[in-house]
PDB file of C-alpha atoms in Angstrom:
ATOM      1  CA  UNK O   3      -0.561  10.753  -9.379  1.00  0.00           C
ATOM      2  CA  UNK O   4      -3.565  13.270  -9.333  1.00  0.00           C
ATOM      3  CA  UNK O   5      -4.883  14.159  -5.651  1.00  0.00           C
ATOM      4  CA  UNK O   6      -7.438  12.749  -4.406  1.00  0.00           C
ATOM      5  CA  UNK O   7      -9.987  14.055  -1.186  1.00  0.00           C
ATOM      6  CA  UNK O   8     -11.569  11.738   1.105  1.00  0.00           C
ATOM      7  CA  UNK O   9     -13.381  12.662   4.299  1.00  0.00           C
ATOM      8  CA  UNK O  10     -11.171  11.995   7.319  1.00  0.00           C
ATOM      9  CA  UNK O  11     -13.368   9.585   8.971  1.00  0.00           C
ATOM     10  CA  UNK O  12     -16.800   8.111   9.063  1.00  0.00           C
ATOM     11  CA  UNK O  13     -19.446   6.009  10.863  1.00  0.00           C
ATOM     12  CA  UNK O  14     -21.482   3.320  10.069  1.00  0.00           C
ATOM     13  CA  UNK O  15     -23.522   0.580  12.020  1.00  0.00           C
ATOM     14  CA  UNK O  16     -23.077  -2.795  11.725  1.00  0.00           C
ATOM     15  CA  UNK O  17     -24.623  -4.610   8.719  1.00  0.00           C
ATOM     16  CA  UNK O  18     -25.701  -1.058   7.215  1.00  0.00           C
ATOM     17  CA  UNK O  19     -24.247  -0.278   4.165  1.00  0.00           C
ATOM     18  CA  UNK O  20     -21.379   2.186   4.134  1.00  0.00           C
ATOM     19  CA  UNK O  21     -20.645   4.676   1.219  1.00  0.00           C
ATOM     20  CA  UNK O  22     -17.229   5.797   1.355  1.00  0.00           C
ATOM     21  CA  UNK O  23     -16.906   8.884  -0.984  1.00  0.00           C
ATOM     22  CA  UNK O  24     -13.393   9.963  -2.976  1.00  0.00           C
ATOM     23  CA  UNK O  25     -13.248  13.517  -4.788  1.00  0.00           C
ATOM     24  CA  UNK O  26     -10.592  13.542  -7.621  1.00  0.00           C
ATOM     25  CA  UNK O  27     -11.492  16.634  -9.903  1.00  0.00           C
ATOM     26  CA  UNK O  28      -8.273  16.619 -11.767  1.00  0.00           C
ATOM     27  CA  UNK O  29      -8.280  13.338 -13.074  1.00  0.00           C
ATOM     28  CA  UNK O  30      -6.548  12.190 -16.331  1.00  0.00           C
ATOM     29  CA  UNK O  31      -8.469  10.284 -19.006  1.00  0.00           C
ATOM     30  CA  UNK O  32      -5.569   7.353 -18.329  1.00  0.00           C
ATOM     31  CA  UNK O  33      -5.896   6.781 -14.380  1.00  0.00           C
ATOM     32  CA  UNK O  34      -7.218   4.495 -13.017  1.00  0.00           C
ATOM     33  CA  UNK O  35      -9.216   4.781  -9.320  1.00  0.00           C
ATOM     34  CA  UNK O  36      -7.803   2.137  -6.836  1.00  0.00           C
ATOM     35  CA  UNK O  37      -9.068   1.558  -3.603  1.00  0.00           C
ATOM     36  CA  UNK O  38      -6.733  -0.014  -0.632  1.00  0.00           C
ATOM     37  CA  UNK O  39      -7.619  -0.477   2.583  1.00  0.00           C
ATOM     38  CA  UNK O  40      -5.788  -0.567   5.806  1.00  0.00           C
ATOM     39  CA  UNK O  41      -6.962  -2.310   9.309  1.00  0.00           C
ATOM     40  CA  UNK O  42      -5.049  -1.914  12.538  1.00  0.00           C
ATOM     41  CA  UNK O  43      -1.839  -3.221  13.256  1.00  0.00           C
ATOM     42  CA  UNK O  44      -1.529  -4.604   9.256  1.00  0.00           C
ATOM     43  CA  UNK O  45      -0.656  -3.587   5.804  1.00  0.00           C
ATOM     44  CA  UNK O  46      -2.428  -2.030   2.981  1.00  0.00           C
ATOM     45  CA  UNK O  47      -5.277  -4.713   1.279  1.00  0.00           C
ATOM     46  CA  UNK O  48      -6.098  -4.370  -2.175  1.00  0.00           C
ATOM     47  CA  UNK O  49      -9.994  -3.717  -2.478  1.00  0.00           C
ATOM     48  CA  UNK O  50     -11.134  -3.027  -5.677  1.00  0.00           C
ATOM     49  CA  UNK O  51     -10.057  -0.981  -9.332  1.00  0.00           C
ATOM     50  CA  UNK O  52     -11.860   0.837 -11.982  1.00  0.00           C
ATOM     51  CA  UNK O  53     -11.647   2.795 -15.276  1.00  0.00           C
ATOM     52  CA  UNK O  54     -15.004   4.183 -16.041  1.00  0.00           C
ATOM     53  CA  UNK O  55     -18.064   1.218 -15.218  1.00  0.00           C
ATOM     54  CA  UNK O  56     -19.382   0.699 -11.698  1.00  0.00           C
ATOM     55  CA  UNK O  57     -16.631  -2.666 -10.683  1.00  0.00           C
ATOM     56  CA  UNK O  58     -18.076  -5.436  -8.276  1.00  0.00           C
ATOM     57  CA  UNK O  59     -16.291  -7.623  -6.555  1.00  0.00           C
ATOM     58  CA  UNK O  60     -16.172 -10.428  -3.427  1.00  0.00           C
ATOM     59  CA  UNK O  61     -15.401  -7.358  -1.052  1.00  0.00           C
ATOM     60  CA  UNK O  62     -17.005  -4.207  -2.426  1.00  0.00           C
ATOM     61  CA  UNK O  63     -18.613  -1.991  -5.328  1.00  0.00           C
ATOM     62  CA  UNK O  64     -16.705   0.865  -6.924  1.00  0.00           C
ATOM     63  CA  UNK O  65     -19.334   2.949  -8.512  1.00  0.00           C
ATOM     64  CA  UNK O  66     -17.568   6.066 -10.714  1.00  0.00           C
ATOM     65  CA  UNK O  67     -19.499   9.227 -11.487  1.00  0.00           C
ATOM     66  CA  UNK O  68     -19.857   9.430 -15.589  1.00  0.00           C
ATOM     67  CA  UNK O  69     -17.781  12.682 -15.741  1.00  0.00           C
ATOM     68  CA  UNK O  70     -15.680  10.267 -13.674  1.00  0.00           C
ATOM     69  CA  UNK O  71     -14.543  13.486 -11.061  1.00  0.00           C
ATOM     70  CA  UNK O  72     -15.672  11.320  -8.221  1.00  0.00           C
ATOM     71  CA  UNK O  73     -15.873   7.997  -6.516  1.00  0.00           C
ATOM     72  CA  UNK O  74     -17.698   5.943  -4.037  1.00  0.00           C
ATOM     73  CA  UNK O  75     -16.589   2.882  -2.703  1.00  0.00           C
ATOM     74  CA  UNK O  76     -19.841   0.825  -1.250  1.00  0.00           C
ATOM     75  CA  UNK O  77     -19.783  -2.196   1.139  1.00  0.00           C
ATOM     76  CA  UNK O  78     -23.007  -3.362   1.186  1.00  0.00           C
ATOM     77  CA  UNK O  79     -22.854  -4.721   4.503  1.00  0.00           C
ATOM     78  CA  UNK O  80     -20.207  -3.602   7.251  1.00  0.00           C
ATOM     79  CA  UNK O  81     -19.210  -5.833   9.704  1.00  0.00           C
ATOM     80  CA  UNK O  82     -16.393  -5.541  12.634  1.00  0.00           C
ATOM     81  CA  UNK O  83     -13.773  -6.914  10.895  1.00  0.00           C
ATOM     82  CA  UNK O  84     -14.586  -3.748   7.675  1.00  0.00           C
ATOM     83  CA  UNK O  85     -13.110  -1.022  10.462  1.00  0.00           C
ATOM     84  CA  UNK O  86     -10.101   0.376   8.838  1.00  0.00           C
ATOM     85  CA  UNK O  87      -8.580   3.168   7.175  1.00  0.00           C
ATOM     86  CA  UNK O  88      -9.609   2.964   3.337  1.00  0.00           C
ATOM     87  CA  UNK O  89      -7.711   4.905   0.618  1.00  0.00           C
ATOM     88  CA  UNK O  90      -8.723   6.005  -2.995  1.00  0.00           C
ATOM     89  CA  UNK O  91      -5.701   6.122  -4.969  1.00  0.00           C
ATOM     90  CA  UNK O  92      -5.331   7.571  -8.477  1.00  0.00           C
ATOM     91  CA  UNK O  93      -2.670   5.543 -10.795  1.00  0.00           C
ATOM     92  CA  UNK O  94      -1.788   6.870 -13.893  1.00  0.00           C
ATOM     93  CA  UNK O  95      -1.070   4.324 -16.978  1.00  0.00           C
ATOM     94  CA  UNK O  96       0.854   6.639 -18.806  1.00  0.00           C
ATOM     95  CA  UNK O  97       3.296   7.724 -15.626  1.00  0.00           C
ATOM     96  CA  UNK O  98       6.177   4.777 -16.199  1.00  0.00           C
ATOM     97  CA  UNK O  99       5.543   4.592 -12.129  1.00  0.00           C
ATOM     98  CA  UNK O 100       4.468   1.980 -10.548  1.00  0.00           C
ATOM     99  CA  UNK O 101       4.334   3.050  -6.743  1.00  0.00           C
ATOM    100  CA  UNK O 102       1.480   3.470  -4.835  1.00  0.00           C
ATOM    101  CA  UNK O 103       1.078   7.308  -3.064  1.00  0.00           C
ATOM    102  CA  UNK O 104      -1.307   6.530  -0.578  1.00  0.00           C
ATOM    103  CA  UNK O 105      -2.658   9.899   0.758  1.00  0.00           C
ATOM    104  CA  UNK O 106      -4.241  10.255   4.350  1.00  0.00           C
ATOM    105  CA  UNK O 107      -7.582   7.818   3.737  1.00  0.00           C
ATOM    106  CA  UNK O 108     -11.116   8.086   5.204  1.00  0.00           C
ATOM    107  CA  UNK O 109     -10.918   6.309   8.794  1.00  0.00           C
ATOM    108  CA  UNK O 110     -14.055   3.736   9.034  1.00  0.00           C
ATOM    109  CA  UNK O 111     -15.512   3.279  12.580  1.00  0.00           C
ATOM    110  CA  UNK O 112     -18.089   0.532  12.321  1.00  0.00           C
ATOM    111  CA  UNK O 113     -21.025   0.216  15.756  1.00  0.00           C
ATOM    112  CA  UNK O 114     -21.749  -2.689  16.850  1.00  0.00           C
TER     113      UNK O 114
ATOM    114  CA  UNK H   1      -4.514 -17.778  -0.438  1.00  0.00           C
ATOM    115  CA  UNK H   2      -0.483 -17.015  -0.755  1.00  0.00           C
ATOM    116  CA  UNK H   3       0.575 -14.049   1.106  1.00  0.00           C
ATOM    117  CA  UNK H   4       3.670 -11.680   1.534  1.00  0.00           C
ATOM    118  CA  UNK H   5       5.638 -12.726   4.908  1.00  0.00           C
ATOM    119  CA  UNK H   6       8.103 -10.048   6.997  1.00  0.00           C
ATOM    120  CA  UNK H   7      10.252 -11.054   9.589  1.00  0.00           C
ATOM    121  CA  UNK H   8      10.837 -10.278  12.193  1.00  0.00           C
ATOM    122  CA  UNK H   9       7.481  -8.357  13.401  1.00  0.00           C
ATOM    123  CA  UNK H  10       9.575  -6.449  15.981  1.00  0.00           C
ATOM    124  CA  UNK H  11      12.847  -5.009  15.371  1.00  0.00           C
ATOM    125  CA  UNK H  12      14.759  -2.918  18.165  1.00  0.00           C
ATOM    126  CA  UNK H  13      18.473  -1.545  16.983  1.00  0.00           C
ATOM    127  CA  UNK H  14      20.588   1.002  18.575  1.00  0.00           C
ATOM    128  CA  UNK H  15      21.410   3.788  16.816  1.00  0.00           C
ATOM    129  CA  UNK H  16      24.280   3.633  13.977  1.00  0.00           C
ATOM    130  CA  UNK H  17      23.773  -0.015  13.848  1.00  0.00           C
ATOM    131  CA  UNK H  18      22.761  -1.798  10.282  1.00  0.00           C
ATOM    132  CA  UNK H  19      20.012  -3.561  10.195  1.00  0.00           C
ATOM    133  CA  UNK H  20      18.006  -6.253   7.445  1.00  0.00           C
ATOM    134  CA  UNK H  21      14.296  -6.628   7.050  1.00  0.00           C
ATOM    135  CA  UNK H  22      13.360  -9.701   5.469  1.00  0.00           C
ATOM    136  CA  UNK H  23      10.366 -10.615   3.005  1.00  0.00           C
ATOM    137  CA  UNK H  24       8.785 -12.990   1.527  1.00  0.00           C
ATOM    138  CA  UNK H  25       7.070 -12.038  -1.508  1.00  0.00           C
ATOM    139  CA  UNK H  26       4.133 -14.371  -3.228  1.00  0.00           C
ATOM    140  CA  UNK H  27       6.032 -16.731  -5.302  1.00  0.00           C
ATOM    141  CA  UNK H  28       4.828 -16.539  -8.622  1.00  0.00           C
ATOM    142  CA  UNK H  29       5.501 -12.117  -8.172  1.00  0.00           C
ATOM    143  CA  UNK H  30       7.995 -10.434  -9.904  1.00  0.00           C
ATOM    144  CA  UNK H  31       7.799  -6.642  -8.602  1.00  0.00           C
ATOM    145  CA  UNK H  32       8.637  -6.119  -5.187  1.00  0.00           C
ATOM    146  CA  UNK H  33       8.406  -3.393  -3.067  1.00  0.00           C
ATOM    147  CA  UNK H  34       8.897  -1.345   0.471  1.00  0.00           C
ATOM    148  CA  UNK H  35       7.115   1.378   1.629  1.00  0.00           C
ATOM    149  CA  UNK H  36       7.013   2.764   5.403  1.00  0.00           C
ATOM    150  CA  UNK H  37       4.843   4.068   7.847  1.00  0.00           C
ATOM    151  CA  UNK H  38       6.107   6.566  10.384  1.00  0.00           C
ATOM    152  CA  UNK H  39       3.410   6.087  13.644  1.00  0.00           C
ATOM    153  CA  UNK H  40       0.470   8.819  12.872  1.00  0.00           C
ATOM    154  CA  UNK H  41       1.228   9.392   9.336  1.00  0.00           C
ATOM    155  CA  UNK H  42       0.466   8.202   5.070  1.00  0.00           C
ATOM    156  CA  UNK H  43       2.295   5.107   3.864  1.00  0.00           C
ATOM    157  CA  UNK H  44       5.421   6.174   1.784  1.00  0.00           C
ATOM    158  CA  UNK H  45       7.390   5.083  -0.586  1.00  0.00           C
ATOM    159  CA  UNK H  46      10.870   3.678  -0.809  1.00  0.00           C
ATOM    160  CA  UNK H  47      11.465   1.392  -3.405  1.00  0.00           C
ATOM    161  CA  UNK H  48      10.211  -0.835  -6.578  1.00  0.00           C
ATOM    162  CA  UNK H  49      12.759  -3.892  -7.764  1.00  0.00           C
ATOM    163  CA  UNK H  50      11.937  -5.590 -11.232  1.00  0.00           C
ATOM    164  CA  UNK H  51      14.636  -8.020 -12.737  1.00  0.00           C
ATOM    165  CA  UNK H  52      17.239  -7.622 -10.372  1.00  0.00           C
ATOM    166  CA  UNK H  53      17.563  -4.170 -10.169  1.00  0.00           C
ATOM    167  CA  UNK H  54      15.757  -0.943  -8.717  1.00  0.00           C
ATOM    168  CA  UNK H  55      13.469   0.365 -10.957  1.00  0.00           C
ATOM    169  CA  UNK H  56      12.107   3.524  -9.094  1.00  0.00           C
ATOM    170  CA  UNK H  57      12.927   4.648  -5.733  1.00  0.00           C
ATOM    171  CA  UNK H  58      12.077   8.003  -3.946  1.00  0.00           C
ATOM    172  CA  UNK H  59      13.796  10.246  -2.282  1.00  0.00           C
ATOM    173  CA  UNK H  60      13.590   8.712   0.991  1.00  0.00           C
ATOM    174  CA  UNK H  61      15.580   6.150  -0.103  1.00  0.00           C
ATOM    175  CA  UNK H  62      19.257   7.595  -0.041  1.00  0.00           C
ATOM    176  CA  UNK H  63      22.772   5.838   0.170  1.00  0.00           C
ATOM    177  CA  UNK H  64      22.380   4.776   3.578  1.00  0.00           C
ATOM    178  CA  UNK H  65      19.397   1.649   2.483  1.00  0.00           C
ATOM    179  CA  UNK H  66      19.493  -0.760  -0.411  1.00  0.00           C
ATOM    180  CA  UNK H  67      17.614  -3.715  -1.505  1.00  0.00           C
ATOM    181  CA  UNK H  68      18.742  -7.277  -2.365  1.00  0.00           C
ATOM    182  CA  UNK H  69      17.108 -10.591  -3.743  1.00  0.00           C
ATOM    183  CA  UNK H  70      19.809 -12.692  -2.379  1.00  0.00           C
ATOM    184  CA  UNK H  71      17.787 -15.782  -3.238  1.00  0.00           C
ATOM    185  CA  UNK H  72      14.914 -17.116  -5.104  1.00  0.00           C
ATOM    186  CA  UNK H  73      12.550 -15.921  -2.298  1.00  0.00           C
ATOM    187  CA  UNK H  74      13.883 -13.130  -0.070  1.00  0.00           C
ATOM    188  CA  UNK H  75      13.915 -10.048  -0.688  1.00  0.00           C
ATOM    189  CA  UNK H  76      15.705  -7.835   1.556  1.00  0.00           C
ATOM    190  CA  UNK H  77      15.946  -4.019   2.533  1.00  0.00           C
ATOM    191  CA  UNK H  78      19.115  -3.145   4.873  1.00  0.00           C
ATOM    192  CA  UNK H  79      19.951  -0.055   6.139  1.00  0.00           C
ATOM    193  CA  UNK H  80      23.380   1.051   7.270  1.00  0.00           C
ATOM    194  CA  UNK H  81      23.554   3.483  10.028  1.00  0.00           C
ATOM    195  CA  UNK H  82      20.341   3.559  11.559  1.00  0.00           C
ATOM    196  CA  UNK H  83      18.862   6.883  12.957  1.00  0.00           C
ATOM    197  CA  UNK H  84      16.467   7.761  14.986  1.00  0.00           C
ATOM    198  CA  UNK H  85      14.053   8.722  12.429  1.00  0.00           C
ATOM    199  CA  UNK H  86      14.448   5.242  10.302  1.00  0.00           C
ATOM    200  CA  UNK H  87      11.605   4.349  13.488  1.00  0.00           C
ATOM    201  CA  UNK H  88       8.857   3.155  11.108  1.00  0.00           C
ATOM    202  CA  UNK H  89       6.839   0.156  10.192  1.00  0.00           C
ATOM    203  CA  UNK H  90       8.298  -1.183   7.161  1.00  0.00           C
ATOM    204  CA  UNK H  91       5.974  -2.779   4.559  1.00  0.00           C
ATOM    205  CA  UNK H  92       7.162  -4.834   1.841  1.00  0.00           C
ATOM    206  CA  UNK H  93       4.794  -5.458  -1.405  1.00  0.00           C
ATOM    207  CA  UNK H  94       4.904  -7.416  -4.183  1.00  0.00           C
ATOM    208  CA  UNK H  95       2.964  -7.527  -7.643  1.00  0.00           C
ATOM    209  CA  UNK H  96       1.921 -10.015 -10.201  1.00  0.00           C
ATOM    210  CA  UNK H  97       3.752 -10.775 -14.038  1.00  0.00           C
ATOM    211  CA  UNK H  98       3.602  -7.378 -14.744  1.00  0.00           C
ATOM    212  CA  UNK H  99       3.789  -4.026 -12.640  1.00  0.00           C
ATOM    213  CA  UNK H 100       0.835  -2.138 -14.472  1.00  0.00           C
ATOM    214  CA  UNK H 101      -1.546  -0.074 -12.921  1.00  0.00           C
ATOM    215  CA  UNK H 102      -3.793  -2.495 -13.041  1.00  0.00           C
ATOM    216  CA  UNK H 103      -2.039  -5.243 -10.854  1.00  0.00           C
ATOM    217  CA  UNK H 104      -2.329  -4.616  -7.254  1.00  0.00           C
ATOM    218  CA  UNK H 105       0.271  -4.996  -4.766  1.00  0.00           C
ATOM    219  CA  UNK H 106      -0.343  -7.204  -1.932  1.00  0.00           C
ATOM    220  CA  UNK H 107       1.388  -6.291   1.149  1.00  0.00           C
ATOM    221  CA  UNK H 108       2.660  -7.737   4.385  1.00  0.00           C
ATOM    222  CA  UNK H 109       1.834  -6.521   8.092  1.00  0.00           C
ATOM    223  CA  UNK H 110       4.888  -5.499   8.368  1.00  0.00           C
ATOM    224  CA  UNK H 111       8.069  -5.203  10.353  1.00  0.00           C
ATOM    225  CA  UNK H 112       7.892  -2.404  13.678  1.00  0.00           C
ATOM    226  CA  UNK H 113      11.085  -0.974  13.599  1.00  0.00           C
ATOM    227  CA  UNK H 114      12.537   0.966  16.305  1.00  0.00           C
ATOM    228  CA  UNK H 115      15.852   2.951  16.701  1.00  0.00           C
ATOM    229  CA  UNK H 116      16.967   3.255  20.422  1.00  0.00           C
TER     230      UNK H 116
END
C-alpha cells in the first residue's frame, strides 16, 4: 500500500468540529483512502471510504483534495466517546491483497 | 448490530506452552482475519483465510501459528511454543461476501495475551 502521513496527535474541544488531515503524495489512480479508527482498550472501527468525491456518512465526512494527494477526515461534532487513535489507510484494488497496514495514526484528544 | 467476539479477553501462558485464541466472526462473513498489537506500537498483520484456506499471510506468521475454522463459527489462531515476544493483543477481523478493498473489516477488542 502507498504511505500515508498523519500528524501524531491533535486537540479538539468538545462539540467543535475536528479536521483530521492525511498526506498521501504517492497515491495510485486505483486506491482507495480508508479511514479506521481505534479507541482505548478496543479494536480498529471502520469509519468511512472514498475514491475521488467528498463521502458522508452516520459517523464522519471524508473530503479528498481533486489532485486527490491528500485527505481530511471531518467530524462535525466531537464528543468524549470520538477520543481515539484514527488511521488513513491507502488500499490498492489492483494489489490481490486484502490486509489492512495500519501505519502509526493521528492520536485524537478531545476537552471537555 | 452483529459484531466479531474473542475469547478469552485475558490470556496468561508460560513460555513454550501452545495456546488457542478463539473468534467469532459476523455470521454472514466469509474473510477472516488476525492482526496484533504489540503494547506501544501499529497494528500488524498475520493472516487472511477465504474458503478454507490461508490466502495471504505475512511474515510474522511462521511455522510456529496456524489458523483453523473448526466449525461453522470459530475461527481459531493457535500458536505452538509460545515466546516471550508472542505478548500482544490479538485482533481477529472479518469481512463481508467479498474481500475487496472496498469491504471493511470489522474487528473485535481483542484477546491480551501475555507470555510469562
Amino acid at each position: 500500500d502507498a504511505k500515508t502521513t498523519q500528524p501524531n496527535s491533535m486537540e479538539s474541544n468538545e462539540e467543535e468540529p475536528v479536521h483530521l488531515p492525511c498526506n498521501h503524495s504517492t497515491i495510485s489512480g486505483t486506491d482507495y483512502i480508508h479511514w479506521y479508527r481505534q479507541l482505548p482498550s478496543q479494536g480498529p472501527e471502520y469509519v468511512i471510504h472514498g475514491l475521488t468525491s467528498n463521502v458522508n456518512n452516520r459517523m464522519a465526512s471524508l473530503a479528498i483534495a481533486e489532485d486527490r494527494k491528500s485527505s481530511t477526515l471531518i467530524l462535525h461534532r466531537a464528543t468524549l466517546r470520538d477520543a481515539a487513535v484514527y488511521y488513513c489507510i491507502l488500499r490498492d484494488t489492483g494489489a490481490g491483497s486484502y490486509q489492512l497496514t495500519f501505519g502509526k495514526g493521528t492520536k485524537l484528544s478531545v476537552i471537555p | 448490530e452483529p459484531e466479531v467476539t474473542q475469547t478469552p479477553s485475558h490470556q496468561v501462558t508460560q513460555m513454550g506452552q501452545e495456546v488457542i485464541l478463539r473468534c467469532v466472526p459476523i455470521s454472514n462473513h466469509l474473510y477472516f482475519y488476525w492482526y496484533r498489537q504489540i503494547l506501544g506500537q501499529k497494528v500488524e498483520f498475520l493472516v487472511s483465510f477465504y474458503n478454507n484456506e490461508i490466502s495471504e499471510k505475512s511474515e510474522i506468521f511462521d511455522d510456529q501459528f496456524s489458523v483453523e475454522r473448526p466449525d461453522g463459527s470459530n475461527f481459531t489462531l493457535k500458536i505452538r511454543s509460545t515466546k516471550l515476544e508472542d505478548s500482544a493483543m490479538y485482533f481477529c477481523a472479518s469481512s463481508e461476501t467479498e474481500a475487496t478493498y472496498n469491504q471493511p473489516q470489522h474487528f473485535g477488542d481483542g484477546t491480551r495475551l501475555s507470555i510469562l
